[in-house]
Structure formats: structure tokens, C-alpha cells
mmCIF file of C-alpha atoms in Angstrom:
data_model
loop_
_atom_site.group_PDB
_atom_site.id
_atom_site.type_symbol
_atom_site.label_atom_id
_atom_site.label_comp_id
_atom_site.label_asym_id
_atom_site.label_seq_id
_atom_site.Cartn_x
_atom_site.Cartn_y
_atom_site.Cartn_z
ATOM 1 C CA MET A 20 9.809 37.326 18.167
ATOM 2 C CA ILE A 21 7.872 39.100 15.442
ATOM 3 C CA ILE A 22 5.732 41.156 17.810
ATOM 4 C CA GLU A 23 8.240 41.893 20.547
ATOM 5 C CA HIS A 24 11.525 42.011 18.643
ATOM 6 C CA LYS A 25 10.460 42.489 14.990
ATOM 7 C CA ILE A 26 12.565 39.507 13.908
ATOM 8 C CA VAL A 27 11.228 37.246 11.126
ATOM 9 C CA ILE A 28 12.756 33.805 10.512
ATOM 10 C CA ALA A 29 12.273 32.567 6.957
ATOM 11 C CA ASP A 30 11.096 28.992 6.282
ATOM 12 C CA VAL A 31 10.807 28.001 9.921
ATOM 13 C CA LYS A 32 9.338 24.614 8.981
ATOM 14 C CA LEU A 33 12.573 23.723 7.178
ATOM 15 C CA VAL A 34 14.707 24.163 10.300
ATOM 16 C CA ALA A 35 15.493 20.607 11.453
ATOM 17 C CA ASP A 36 16.073 21.514 15.117
ATOM 18 C CA PHE A 37 14.450 24.826 15.991
ATOM 19 C CA GLN A 38 15.659 24.863 19.599
ATOM 20 C CA ARG A 39 19.332 24.520 18.636
ATOM 21 C CA TYR A 40 18.806 27.052 15.874
ATOM 22 C CA ILE A 41 17.453 29.632 18.323
ATOM 23 C CA LEU A 42 20.189 28.997 20.882
ATOM 24 C CA TYR A 43 22.868 29.489 18.233
ATOM 25 C CA TRP A 44 21.518 32.850 17.017
ATOM 26 C CA ARG A 45 20.788 34.000 20.540
ATOM 27 C CA LYS A 46 24.529 33.665 21.285
ATOM 28 C CA ARG A 47 25.534 35.341 18.006
ATOM 29 C CA PHE A 48 23.209 38.323 18.585
ATOM 30 C CA THR A 49 25.020 39.018 21.873
ATOM 31 C CA GLU A 50 28.331 39.115 19.992
ATOM 32 C CA GLN A 51 27.343 41.356 17.072
ATOM 33 C CA PRO A 52 24.451 43.651 16.132
ATOM 34 C CA VAL A 53 21.378 42.036 14.582
ATOM 35 C CA THR A 54 21.830 44.105 11.434
ATOM 36 C CA ASP A 55 25.101 42.270 10.715
ATOM 37 C CA PHE A 56 23.101 39.102 10.051
ATOM 38 C CA CYS A 57 19.606 40.170 9.057
ATOM 39 C CA SER A 58 18.170 41.976 6.076
ATOM 40 C CA VAL A 59 16.262 45.100 7.100
ATOM 41 C CA ILE A 60 12.683 45.334 5.848
ATOM 42 C CA ARG A 61 11.065 48.735 6.169
ATOM 43 C CA ILE A 62 7.275 48.873 6.259
ATOM 44 C CA ASN A 63 5.075 51.951 5.931
ATOM 45 C CA SER A 64 7.935 53.472 3.981
ATOM 46 C CA THR A 65 5.639 56.093 2.438
ATOM 47 C CA ALA A 66 4.412 57.342 5.801
ATOM 48 C CA PRO A 67 6.324 60.436 6.999
ATOM 49 C CA PHE A 68 6.615 59.434 10.667
ATOM 50 C CA GLU A 69 5.341 55.862 11.323
ATOM 51 C CA GLN A 70 8.093 53.682 9.884
ATOM 52 C CA ASP A 71 8.931 50.264 11.327
ATOM 53 C CA ASN A 72 12.008 48.191 10.611
ATOM 54 C CA TYR A 73 11.747 44.394 10.634
ATOM 55 C CA PHE A 74 14.748 42.063 10.483
ATOM 56 C CA LEU A 75 14.712 39.000 8.207
ATOM 57 C CA LEU A 76 16.902 36.046 9.140
ATOM 58 C CA CYS A 77 17.158 33.605 6.216
ATOM 59 C CA ASP A 78 19.503 31.181 4.470
ATOM 60 C CA VAL A 79 20.644 33.829 2.008
ATOM 61 C CA LEU A 80 23.185 34.513 4.740
ATOM 62 C CA PRO A 81 25.926 31.846 4.280
ATOM 63 C CA GLU A 82 26.267 31.364 8.030
ATOM 64 C CA ASP A 83 22.542 30.648 8.360
ATOM 65 C CA ARG A 84 22.640 28.243 5.412
ATOM 66 C CA VAL A 85 25.565 26.306 6.913
ATOM 67 C CA LEU A 86 23.787 26.159 10.286
ATOM 68 C CA ARG A 87 20.602 24.756 8.738
ATOM 69 C CA GLU A 88 22.559 22.125 6.808
ATOM 70 C CA GLU A 89 24.487 21.055 9.913
ATOM 71 C CA LEU A 90 21.263 20.753 11.907
ATOM 72 C CA GLN A 91 19.781 18.699 9.075
ATOM 73 C CA LYS A 92 22.780 16.323 9.048
ATOM 74 C CA GLN A 93 22.627 15.951 12.820
ATOM 75 C CA ARG A 94 18.908 15.206 12.703
ATOM 76 C CA LEU A 95 19.409 12.648 9.908
ATOM 77 C CA LYS A 96 22.132 10.943 11.955
ATOM 78 C CA GLU A 97 19.818 10.731 14.982
ATOM 79 C CA ILE A 98 16.952 9.415 12.847
ATOM 80 C CA LEU A 99 19.109 6.700 11.262
ATOM 81 C CA GLU A 100 20.379 5.639 14.691
ATOM 82 C CA GLN A 101 16.792 5.459 15.966
ATOM 83 C CA GLN A 102 15.727 3.493 12.895
ATOM 84 C CA GLN A 103 18.588 1.010 13.314
ATOM 85 C CA GLN A 104 17.683 0.534 16.963
ATOM 86 C CA GLU A 105 14.047 -0.191 16.039
ATOM 87 C CA ARG A 106 15.084 -2.599 13.281
ATOM 88 C CA ASN A 107 17.159 -4.645 15.752
ATOM 89 C CA ASP A 108 14.659 -4.445 18.602
ATOM 90 C CA ASN A 109 13.055 -7.825 19.263
ATOM 91 C CA ASN A 110 11.184 -6.695 22.384
ATOM 92 C CA PHE A 111 8.448 -4.917 20.462
ATOM 93 C CA HIS A 112 4.892 -5.426 21.679
ATOM 94 C CA GLY A 113 1.945 -4.267 19.618
ATOM 95 C CA ILE A 114 -1.735 -4.964 18.958
ATOM 96 C CA CYS A 115 -3.318 -5.064 15.509
ATOM 97 C CA MET A 116 -5.666 -2.126 14.958
ATOM 98 C CA PHE A 117 -8.161 -4.264 13.036
ATOM 99 C CA CYS A 118 -8.363 -7.660 14.749
ATOM 100 C CA SER A 119 -6.786 -6.960 18.189
ATOM 101 C CA GLU A 120 -4.260 -9.784 17.777
ATOM 102 C CA GLU A 121 -1.122 -9.273 19.886
ATOM 103 C CA PHE A 122 2.378 -9.450 18.443
ATOM 104 C CA LEU A 123 5.710 -9.861 20.205
ATOM 105 C CA GLY A 124 9.204 -9.625 18.746
ATOM 106 C CA ASN A 125 10.092 -7.307 15.891
ATOM 107 C CA ARG A 126 7.847 -4.492 14.662
ATOM 108 C CA SER A 127 7.932 -5.932 11.133
ATOM 109 C CA VAL A 128 5.752 -8.860 12.295
ATOM 110 C CA LEU A 129 2.833 -6.546 13.110
ATOM 111 C CA LEU A 130 3.292 -4.315 10.043
ATOM 112 C CA ASN A 131 3.470 -7.309 7.698
ATOM 113 C CA HIS A 132 0.412 -8.851 9.373
ATOM 114 C CA MET A 133 -1.687 -5.719 8.801
ATOM 115 C CA ALA A 134 -0.515 -5.506 5.184
ATOM 116 C CA ARG A 135 -1.174 -9.175 4.457
ATOM 117 C CA GLU A 136 -4.319 -9.860 6.468
ATOM 118 C CA HIS A 137 -6.057 -6.478 6.355
ATOM 119 C CA ALA A 138 -4.634 -4.848 3.190
ATOM 120 C CA PHE A 139 -3.395 -1.967 5.364
ATOM 121 C CA ASN A 140 0.050 -1.024 4.112
ATOM 122 C CA ILE A 141 1.854 2.001 5.570
ATOM 123 C CA GLY A 142 5.143 1.132 3.887
ATOM 124 C CA LEU A 143 8.093 -1.168 4.369
ATOM 125 C CA PRO A 144 9.194 -1.491 8.018
ATOM 126 C CA ASP A 145 12.735 -0.399 7.097
ATOM 127 C CA ASN A 146 11.403 2.930 5.765
ATOM 128 C CA ILE A 147 9.619 3.832 9.002
ATOM 129 C CA VAL A 148 11.034 5.501 12.120
ATOM 130 C CA ASN A 149 9.463 6.120 15.545
ATOM 131 C CA CYS A 150 7.144 3.218 14.812
ATOM 132 C CA ASN A 151 5.474 3.120 18.254
ATOM 133 C CA GLU A 152 4.519 6.786 18.046
ATOM 134 C CA PHE A 153 3.256 6.247 14.484
ATOM 135 C CA LEU A 154 1.019 3.329 15.505
ATOM 136 C CA CYS A 155 -0.277 5.241 18.534
ATOM 137 C CA THR A 156 -1.168 8.191 16.291
ATOM 138 C CA LEU A 157 -3.130 5.927 13.929
ATOM 139 C CA GLN A 158 -4.809 4.068 16.801
ATOM 140 C CA LYS A 159 -5.899 7.354 18.367
ATOM 141 C CA LYS A 160 -7.602 8.388 15.117
ATOM 142 C CA LEU A 161 -9.462 5.071 14.967
ATOM 143 C CA ASP A 162 -10.459 5.404 18.628
ATOM 144 C CA ASN A 163 -11.907 8.809 17.720
ATOM 145 C CA LEU A 164 -13.907 7.056 14.941
ATOM 146 C CA GLN A 165 -11.946 8.860 12.235
ATOM 147 C CA CYS A 166 -11.147 7.351 8.829
ATOM 148 C CA LEU A 167 -7.383 7.225 8.281
ATOM 149 C CA TYR A 168 -7.627 8.194 4.612
ATOM 150 C CA CYS A 169 -10.445 10.714 4.109
ATOM 151 C CA GLU A 170 -10.327 11.672 7.828
ATOM 152 C CA LYS A 171 -14.115 11.872 8.162
ATOM 153 C CA THR A 172 -15.629 11.074 11.560
ATOM 154 C CA PHE A 173 -18.328 8.398 11.966
ATOM 155 C CA ARG A 174 -20.943 7.619 14.611
ATOM 156 C CA ASP A 175 -19.680 4.176 15.654
ATOM 157 C CA LYS A 176 -16.938 1.618 15.024
ATOM 158 C CA ASN A 177 -18.982 -0.651 12.769
ATOM 159 C CA THR A 178 -19.898 2.220 10.452
ATOM 160 C CA LEU A 179 -16.257 3.310 10.311
ATOM 161 C CA LYS A 180 -15.113 -0.260 9.621
ATOM 162 C CA ASP A 181 -17.637 -0.717 6.794
ATOM 163 C CA HIS A 182 -16.701 2.645 5.303
ATOM 164 C CA MET A 183 -12.963 1.890 5.244
ATOM 165 C CA ARG A 184 -13.560 -1.565 3.765
ATOM 166 C CA LYS A 185 -16.071 -0.581 1.063
ATOM 167 C CA LYS A 186 -14.270 2.624 0.050
ATOM 168 C CA GLN A 187 -10.873 0.883 0.210
ATOM 169 C CA HIS A 188 -9.714 3.510 2.703
ATOM 170 C CA ARG A 189 -7.458 1.150 4.637
ATOM 171 C CA LYS A 190 -4.500 3.411 4.008
ATOM 172 C CA ILE A 191 -3.211 6.717 5.297
ATOM 173 C CA ASN A 192 -3.717 10.073 3.642
ATOM 174 C CA PRO A 193 -0.445 10.944 1.803
ATOM 175 C CA LYS A 194 -1.363 14.644 1.892
ATOM 176 C CA ASN A 195 -1.440 14.717 5.687
ATOM 177 C CA ARG A 196 1.932 16.192 6.706
ATOM 178 C CA GLU A 197 1.459 14.857 10.219
ATOM 179 C CA TYR A 198 2.814 11.517 9.003
ATOM 180 C CA ASP A 199 5.936 12.881 7.296
ATOM 181 C CA ARG A 200 8.036 12.664 10.446
ATOM 182 C CA PHE A 201 7.597 8.886 10.536
ATOM 183 C CA TYR A 202 9.315 8.252 7.171
ATOM 184 C CA VAL A 203 13.100 8.362 6.779
ATOM 185 C CA ILE A 204 12.862 9.776 3.245
ATOM 186 C CA ASN A 205 11.666 13.116 4.649
ATOM 187 C CA TYR A 206 14.969 13.598 6.486
ATOM 188 C CA LEU A 207 17.315 12.933 3.576
ATOM 189 C CA GLU A 208 17.594 16.402 2.028
ATOM 190 C CA LEU A 209 17.248 19.869 3.477
ATOM 191 C CA GLY A 210 13.838 21.383 2.807
ATOM 192 C CA LYS A 211 12.540 18.523 0.631
ATOM 193 C CA SER A 212 9.557 16.302 1.321
ATOM 194 C CA TRP A 213 9.135 12.753 0.003
ATOM 195 C CA GLU A 214 7.055 14.072 -2.906
ATOM 196 C CA GLU A 215 9.825 16.416 -4.068
ATOM 197 C CA VAL A 216 12.484 13.706 -3.745
ATOM 198 C CA GLN A 217 10.306 11.264 -5.688
ATOM 199 C CA LEU A 218 9.570 13.873 -8.374
ATOM 200 C CA GLU A 219 13.288 14.482 -8.847
ATOM 201 C CA ASP A 220 13.873 10.745 -9.245
ATOM 202 C CA ASP A 221 11.140 10.538 -11.892
ATOM 203 C CA ARG A 222 12.580 13.494 -13.793
ATOM 204 C CA GLU A 223 16.037 11.946 -13.722
ATOM 205 C CA LEU A 224 14.646 8.749 -15.195
ATOM 206 C CA LEU A 225 12.939 10.691 -17.980
ATOM 207 C CA ASP A 226 16.078 12.739 -18.714
ATOM 208 C CA HIS A 227 18.223 9.603 -19.044
ATOM 209 C CA GLN A 228 15.669 7.486 -20.821
ATOM 210 C CA GLU A 229 17.242 5.327 -23.536
ATOM 211 C CA ASP A 230 15.938 2.826 -26.038
ATOM 212 C CA ASP A 231 18.392 0.148 -24.918
ATOM 213 C CA TRP A 232 16.660 -2.209 -22.497
ATOM 214 C CA SER A 233 19.324 -4.926 -22.635
ATOM 215 C CA ASP A 234 20.299 -4.408 -18.998
ATOM 216 C CA TRP A 235 16.701 -4.628 -17.769
ATOM 217 C CA GLU A 236 16.317 -6.914 -14.781
ATOM 218 C CA GLU A 237 12.824 -7.915 -13.771
ATOM 219 C CA HIS A 238 12.310 -8.268 -10.045
ATOM 220 C CA PRO A 239 10.092 -11.248 -9.264
ATOM 221 C CA VAL A 240 6.866 -10.650 -7.366
ATOM 222 C CA SER A 241 6.160 -13.268 -4.721
ATOM 223 C CA ALA A 242 2.920 -15.224 -4.730
ATOM 224 C CA VAL A 243 1.525 -16.501 -1.416
ATOM 225 C CA CYS A 244 0.275 -20.033 -0.724
ATOM 226 C CA LEU A 245 -3.475 -20.510 -0.280
ATOM 227 C CA PHE A 246 -3.059 -22.348 3.014
ATOM 228 C CA CYS A 247 0.092 -21.028 4.753
ATOM 229 C CA GLU A 248 2.496 -18.068 4.726
ATOM 230 C CA LYS A 249 4.882 -19.627 2.193
ATOM 231 C CA GLN A 250 5.909 -17.278 -0.624
ATOM 232 C CA ALA A 251 7.462 -18.289 -3.943
ATOM 233 C CA GLU A 252 9.139 -16.211 -6.636
ATOM 234 C CA THR A 253 7.497 -18.163 -9.446
ATOM 235 C CA ILE A 254 4.028 -19.632 -9.737
ATOM 236 C CA GLU A 255 5.531 -23.002 -10.717
ATOM 237 C CA LYS A 256 7.363 -23.217 -7.380
ATOM 238 C CA LEU A 257 4.177 -22.252 -5.537
ATOM 239 C CA TYR A 258 2.188 -24.973 -7.305
ATOM 240 C CA VAL A 259 4.858 -27.530 -6.345
ATOM 241 C CA HIS A 260 4.788 -26.324 -2.722
ATOM 242 C CA MET A 261 0.986 -26.562 -2.444
ATOM 243 C CA GLU A 262 1.016 -30.050 -3.960
ATOM 244 C CA ASP A 263 3.880 -31.340 -1.769
ATOM 245 C CA ALA A 264 3.015 -29.602 1.515
ATOM 246 C CA HIS A 265 -0.798 -29.557 1.338
ATOM 247 C CA GLU A 266 -1.702 -32.170 -1.310
ATOM 248 C CA PHE A 267 -3.558 -29.491 -3.254
ATOM 249 C CA ASP A 268 -3.066 -29.611 -7.024
ATOM 250 C CA LEU A 269 -4.647 -26.465 -8.477
ATOM 251 C CA LEU A 270 -3.692 -27.369 -12.060
ATOM 252 C CA LYS A 271 -5.289 -30.793 -11.728
ATOM 253 C CA ILE A 272 -8.481 -29.307 -10.258
ATOM 254 C CA LYS A 273 -8.560 -26.741 -13.050
ATOM 255 C CA SER A 274 -8.253 -29.502 -15.671
ATOM 256 C CA GLU A 275 -10.740 -31.941 -14.104
ATOM 257 C CA LEU A 276 -13.434 -29.323 -13.520
ATOM 258 C CA GLY A 277 -12.754 -27.533 -16.813
ATOM 259 C CA LEU A 278 -12.406 -24.152 -15.131
ATOM 260 C CA ASN A 279 -12.053 -21.044 -17.247
ATOM 261 C CA PHE A 280 -10.187 -17.972 -16.044
ATOM 262 C CA TYR A 281 -13.076 -16.390 -14.129
ATOM 263 C CA GLN A 282 -14.002 -19.648 -12.442
ATOM 264 C CA GLN A 283 -10.390 -20.041 -11.297
ATOM 265 C CA VAL A 284 -10.512 -16.506 -9.873
ATOM 266 C CA LYS A 285 -13.693 -17.287 -7.933
ATOM 267 C CA LEU A 286 -12.281 -20.559 -6.607
ATOM 268 C CA VAL A 287 -9.046 -18.901 -5.395
ATOM 269 C CA ASN A 288 -10.955 -16.023 -3.785
ATOM 270 C CA PHE A 289 -13.350 -18.496 -2.137
ATOM 271 C CA ILE A 290 -10.487 -20.485 -0.606
ATOM 272 C CA ARG A 291 -8.686 -17.307 0.465
ATOM 273 C CA ARG A 292 -11.794 -16.039 2.263
ATOM 274 C CA GLN A 293 -12.475 -19.342 4.033
ATOM 275 C CA ILE A 294 -8.852 -19.575 5.243
ATOM 276 C CA HIS A 295 -8.910 -15.917 6.314
ATOM 277 C CA GLN A 296 -12.060 -16.598 8.357
ATOM 278 C CA CYS A 297 -10.451 -19.749 9.841
ATOM 279 C CA ARG A 298 -13.284 -21.913 8.455
ATOM 280 C CA CYS A 299 -12.829 -25.344 6.898
ATOM 281 C CA TYR A 300 -14.627 -25.435 3.542
ATOM 282 C CA GLY A 301 -14.800 -29.235 3.743
ATOM 283 C CA CYS A 302 -16.853 -29.512 6.951
ATOM 284 C CA HIS A 303 -17.701 -25.822 7.677
ATOM 285 C CA VAL A 304 -16.177 -25.929 11.191
ATOM 286 C CA LYS A 305 -14.604 -22.663 12.383
ATOM 287 C CA PHE A 306 -11.332 -22.616 14.339
ATOM 288 C CA LYS A 307 -9.577 -20.136 16.626
ATOM 289 C CA SER A 308 -6.471 -19.743 14.496
ATOM 290 C CA LYS A 309 -5.167 -20.522 11.034
ATOM 291 C CA ALA A 310 -2.664 -22.955 12.509
ATOM 292 C CA ASP A 311 -5.471 -24.998 14.090
ATOM 293 C CA LEU A 312 -7.454 -24.862 10.848
ATOM 294 C CA ARG A 313 -4.475 -26.019 8.780
ATOM 295 C CA THR A 314 -3.763 -28.913 11.171
ATOM 296 C CA HIS A 315 -7.404 -30.037 11.001
ATOM 297 C CA MET A 316 -7.631 -29.807 7.197
ATOM 298 C CA GLU A 317 -4.401 -31.735 6.716
ATOM 299 C CA GLU A 318 -5.312 -34.493 9.197
ATOM 300 C CA ALA A 319 -8.903 -34.815 7.914
ATOM 301 C CA LYS A 320 -7.785 -34.569 4.261
ATOM 302 C CA HIS A 321 -10.214 -31.690 3.760
ATOM 303 C CA ILE A 322 -7.856 -29.518 1.712
ATOM 304 C CA SER A 323 -8.692 -31.393 -1.477
ATOM 305 C CA LEU A 324 -12.352 -31.793 -0.459
ATOM 306 C CA LEU A 325 -13.836 -28.900 -2.409
ATOM 307 C CA PRO A 326 -17.538 -28.101 -1.959
ATOM 308 C CA GLU A 327 -20.034 -28.212 -4.814
ATOM 309 C CA ARG A 328 -19.470 -25.748 -7.649
ATOM 310 C CA LYS A 329 -22.594 -23.750 -6.754
ATOM 311 C CA THR A 330 -21.021 -22.915 -3.370
ATOM 312 C CA TRP A 331 -17.969 -21.074 -4.724
ATOM 313 C CA ASP A 332 -19.002 -20.231 -8.309
ATOM 314 C CA GLN A 333 -20.785 -17.077 -7.165
ATOM 315 C CA PRO A 334 -20.396 -13.422 -8.260
ATOM 316 C CA GLU A 335 -19.294 -12.362 -4.748
ATOM 317 C CA TYR A 336 -16.019 -14.248 -5.271
ATOM 318 C CA TYR A 337 -15.017 -12.082 -8.208
ATOM 319 C CA PHE A 338 -13.610 -9.729 -5.569
ATOM 320 C CA PRO A 339 -10.237 -10.626 -3.990
ATOM 321 C CA THR A 340 -9.868 -11.221 -0.275
ATOM 322 C CA TYR A 341 -6.428 -9.595 -0.261
ATOM 323 C CA GLU A 342 -5.433 -6.530 -2.249
ATOM 324 C CA ASN A 343 -2.799 -7.197 -4.940
ATOM 325 C CA ASP A 344 -3.090 -10.986 -4.738
ATOM 326 C CA THR A 345 -0.273 -12.040 -7.081
ATOM 327 C CA LEU A 346 -1.675 -15.543 -7.494
ATOM 328 C CA LEU A 347 -4.719 -14.115 -9.310
ATOM 329 C CA CYS A 348 -2.453 -12.389 -11.836
ATOM 330 C CA THR A 349 -0.896 -15.722 -12.846
ATOM 331 C CA LEU A 350 -4.147 -17.517 -13.662
ATOM 332 C CA SER A 351 -4.885 -17.937 -17.351
ATOM 333 C CA ASP A 352 -7.031 -19.683 -19.922
ATOM 334 C CA SER A 353 -5.387 -22.363 -22.038
ATOM 335 C CA GLU A 354 -6.362 -24.225 -25.183
ATOM 336 C CA SER A 355 -7.528 -27.125 -23.054
ATOM 337 C CA ASP A 356 -9.807 -24.728 -21.181
ATOM 338 C CA LEU A 357 -11.412 -23.641 -24.433
ATOM 339 C CA THR A 358 -11.875 -27.282 -25.478
ATOM 340 C CA ALA A 359 -13.498 -28.071 -22.143
ATOM 341 C CA GLN A 360 -15.831 -25.110 -22.571
ATOM 342 C CA GLU A 361 -16.898 -26.393 -25.993
ATOM 343 C CA GLN A 362 -17.567 -29.866 -24.584
ATOM 344 C CA ASN A 363 -19.594 -28.435 -21.727
ATOM 345 C CA GLY A 364 -21.540 -26.193 -24.068
ATOM 346 C CA THR A 365 -20.497 -23.055 -22.239
ATOM 347 C CA VAL A 366 -18.963 -21.212 -25.184
ATOM 348 C CA THR A 367 -20.138 -17.625 -25.254
ATOM 349 C CA VAL A 368 -22.232 -16.910 -28.382
ATOM 350 C CA ILE A 369 -22.095 -13.400 -29.837
ATOM 351 C CA SER A 370 -25.209 -12.647 -31.850
ATOM 352 C CA GLU A 371 -25.127 -11.113 -35.302
ATOM 353 C CA ASP A 372 -26.286 -7.595 -35.959
ATOM 354 C CA THR A 373 -29.998 -7.871 -36.786
ATOM 355 C CA SER A 374 -30.599 -4.204 -37.573
ATOM 356 C CA LYS A 375 -30.821 -5.097 -41.304
ATOM 357 C CA LEU A 376 -32.616 -8.395 -41.057
ATOM 358 C CA HIS A 377 -33.618 -8.784 -44.746
ATOM 359 C CA ALA A 378 -30.078 -8.215 -46.018
ATOM 360 C CA LEU A 379 -28.779 -10.540 -43.320
ATOM 361 C CA LYS A 380 -31.067 -13.362 -44.484
ATOM 362 C CA GLN A 381 -29.861 -12.967 -48.084
ATOM 363 C CA SER A 382 -26.144 -12.990 -47.201
ATOM 364 C CA SER A 383 -26.156 -15.364 -44.233
ATOM 365 C CA ILE A 384 -23.832 -18.346 -44.386
ATOM 366 C CA LEU A 385 -26.776 -20.448 -43.185
ATOM 367 C CA ASN A 386 -28.216 -20.278 -46.734
ATOM 368 C CA GLN A 387 -25.124 -22.014 -48.105
ATOM 369 C CA LEU A 388 -25.236 -24.669 -45.385
ATOM 370 C CA LEU A 389 -28.932 -25.293 -46.052
ATOM 371 C CA LEU A 390 -28.347 -25.633 -49.834
ATOM 372 C CA HIS A 391 -25.462 -28.015 -49.237
ATOM 373 C CA GLU A 392 -27.594 -30.161 -46.945
ATOM 374 C CA CYS A 393 -30.447 -30.294 -49.467
ATOM 375 C CA LEU A 394 -28.096 -31.387 -52.310
ATOM 376 C CA LYS A 395 -26.605 -34.008 -49.991
ATOM 377 C CA ASN A 396 -30.027 -35.450 -49.192
#
């Protein structure tokens, strides 16, 4: 259109349905001259003979603006209908991109599995549209040995897998506009991406910021059981569930073993990793599924059969198995923990500054203790 007809359409990428847009103006141009709708741009205006006129079609024209808005509304309506259809569809069939496990039913089952088991979160299922196409796009990139986040290409699957795990690249690149069409938020307002909509929301919050927090409502963050998929809004409820359903009393274990905060973290991460790998930490037998593992551990009473401390009290278990494990955030030291540390002789000793040793010897409290002991004797 630019080369043959010298017509320039402004902000083409913001036109929701380009085909309908073209068909509309094609009809209108047969009814009235192009100059009735387009601004005339003259180039080479200083040249005496070679002067070209180009015609700019943009939303400065009210008719064009209305057309773009109507196309946007129509597209949003179609997207919401498609999203609703996908939300209610229970005939979905998909395969996990990381462990090849098959899923049947609703798409949310697969998306939640990848988020929970592989720390790969592409967003809430209700915010995604054209889910099958989205998953196929991601799978194609992985098949081409391409990292989903940094988009570098690797020589084999194992190298790619290690890279994404170590670099924490199990997420998509938010700057890649290829993914925008799969999120409903990008269809809400004409000419605005999710970043612009989010920025406006943040500005509105800052503009209306007040000191009164009386109406603040904290939304609880669910913590997940160590042995099953059960989630609880409070850690107290989760402790009760694990004790009743699995005969696993984390608070009792913490008290009996005198675990400090970091030891609790390592124990939780150890159990998480063993369950994730479908391996019983009581007898070291590996099972095909978590359901089989859970049945075995409950029947054999291996849930409460923890291995020796040296097995799980290792630096490698400082690192969580799952990203954003809420259970880890609820662990804490208590006064009883500190008492247990003192009894076990594991209290951390911070040495005094010995840079001025002579002055330190003169002013040290040890001199007073020594004098008191001598007078006592």
C-alpha cells in the first residue's frame, strides 16, 4: 500500500482486526476520495519538479478512531468467549514439558502441575487464552533446544535442562511480545499492553495513597503439605492435617531433636526432595508415583521414621525444592530452641576484637571473675 498506492496506516500494530479494518476502508474509498479521510504528506517539497504526495490514515480522524475502538471491543468479546470455553472444557489433553506426564480434564490441572512440581509458572489459568497454542509455542522452543527465558540455544536437552534449572530460567521472557496474545489483559484497552495497564494501576495506587490502613485485609497464603496436595490457609491447620492424616508431628520432631531454624529448613527441604523424587526416606525404595509412595509410607509407618541427622543436615538442603515454599517462611526459632542449643553446646560464639590485645586484657571482664574466684577460695 505504501509503494503502490502511497497510503500509510498509522499504528498498524494497534489495529485489533487488520482484515476487517482494510475491508471497511476499501469500501469507504470507493464512496469518497481518499483525501476526504487522509492527511496529505508532501515529500521532497523543496524540489521544483519531483514532489510526491503520501496519504496518512490515522485515528486523528474520528471515524478511524471509532472503527478501531469497535474492532477492539469485538476482539475482546471473542477473546472472553474463547477464554470461557477453555475454562469450562474438561476434554483437555496435554503433556508436561518437563516430565512428560499426561494430563486429562481441565487445562488448569497441567498448568498447576508445572507450577507446583517444576516451578514453571506462566500465570493463573483464568488469565490465559488460546492455551493449546501457547503450550505448543513453548514446547516448540524447547524442542529447538531454546531457553524460554533468555532464549539462548543449547547443544542438547540435558545442557538446556541444567541451564534452566541452575539459572532459574524456568519462566518465560516478559519482554517477548510473541506471548502477549495469550494473556487476556492485553486485550482490555485499545493500544495498551499489560505493562502499561499495570503501570497505570501502580500510579493510581500512589496517587490515592493514604495513611489510614484500617481497612487493610491480608489475603492468606496457602502452605502445602509435605506428603500430599493438601493446602491450608494457616500453618496451624497444616500442622494439624499432617499429624491427623500422616501421623507426622513437625513441632514434636523440632522439640525432641532441638532443631534451630536452619536445621528445620534443611529437614523440610530434604523431605520435599525425597517426596518429589518418589523415594521413601525410611527404606530408600523408589516408587512410580507419589500416590504409591504415600500408600507405602503410611502402611509401613515410614513417615515418622526419619533417617540419621547426618543424612539430611547437609548444606545442599539449604536450597528449596519448590520455589516460594510458604512452609519455609513459617518456620522460626523459639526460646525453647535457644535453650536446647545451650544444652547441646551449639551456641554460636562471637569472638572479641583482639586488635588491641593489651588494652583488652586490662579491661576484660575475665579479670573481675578471676579476682572474685581467688577471694572466694
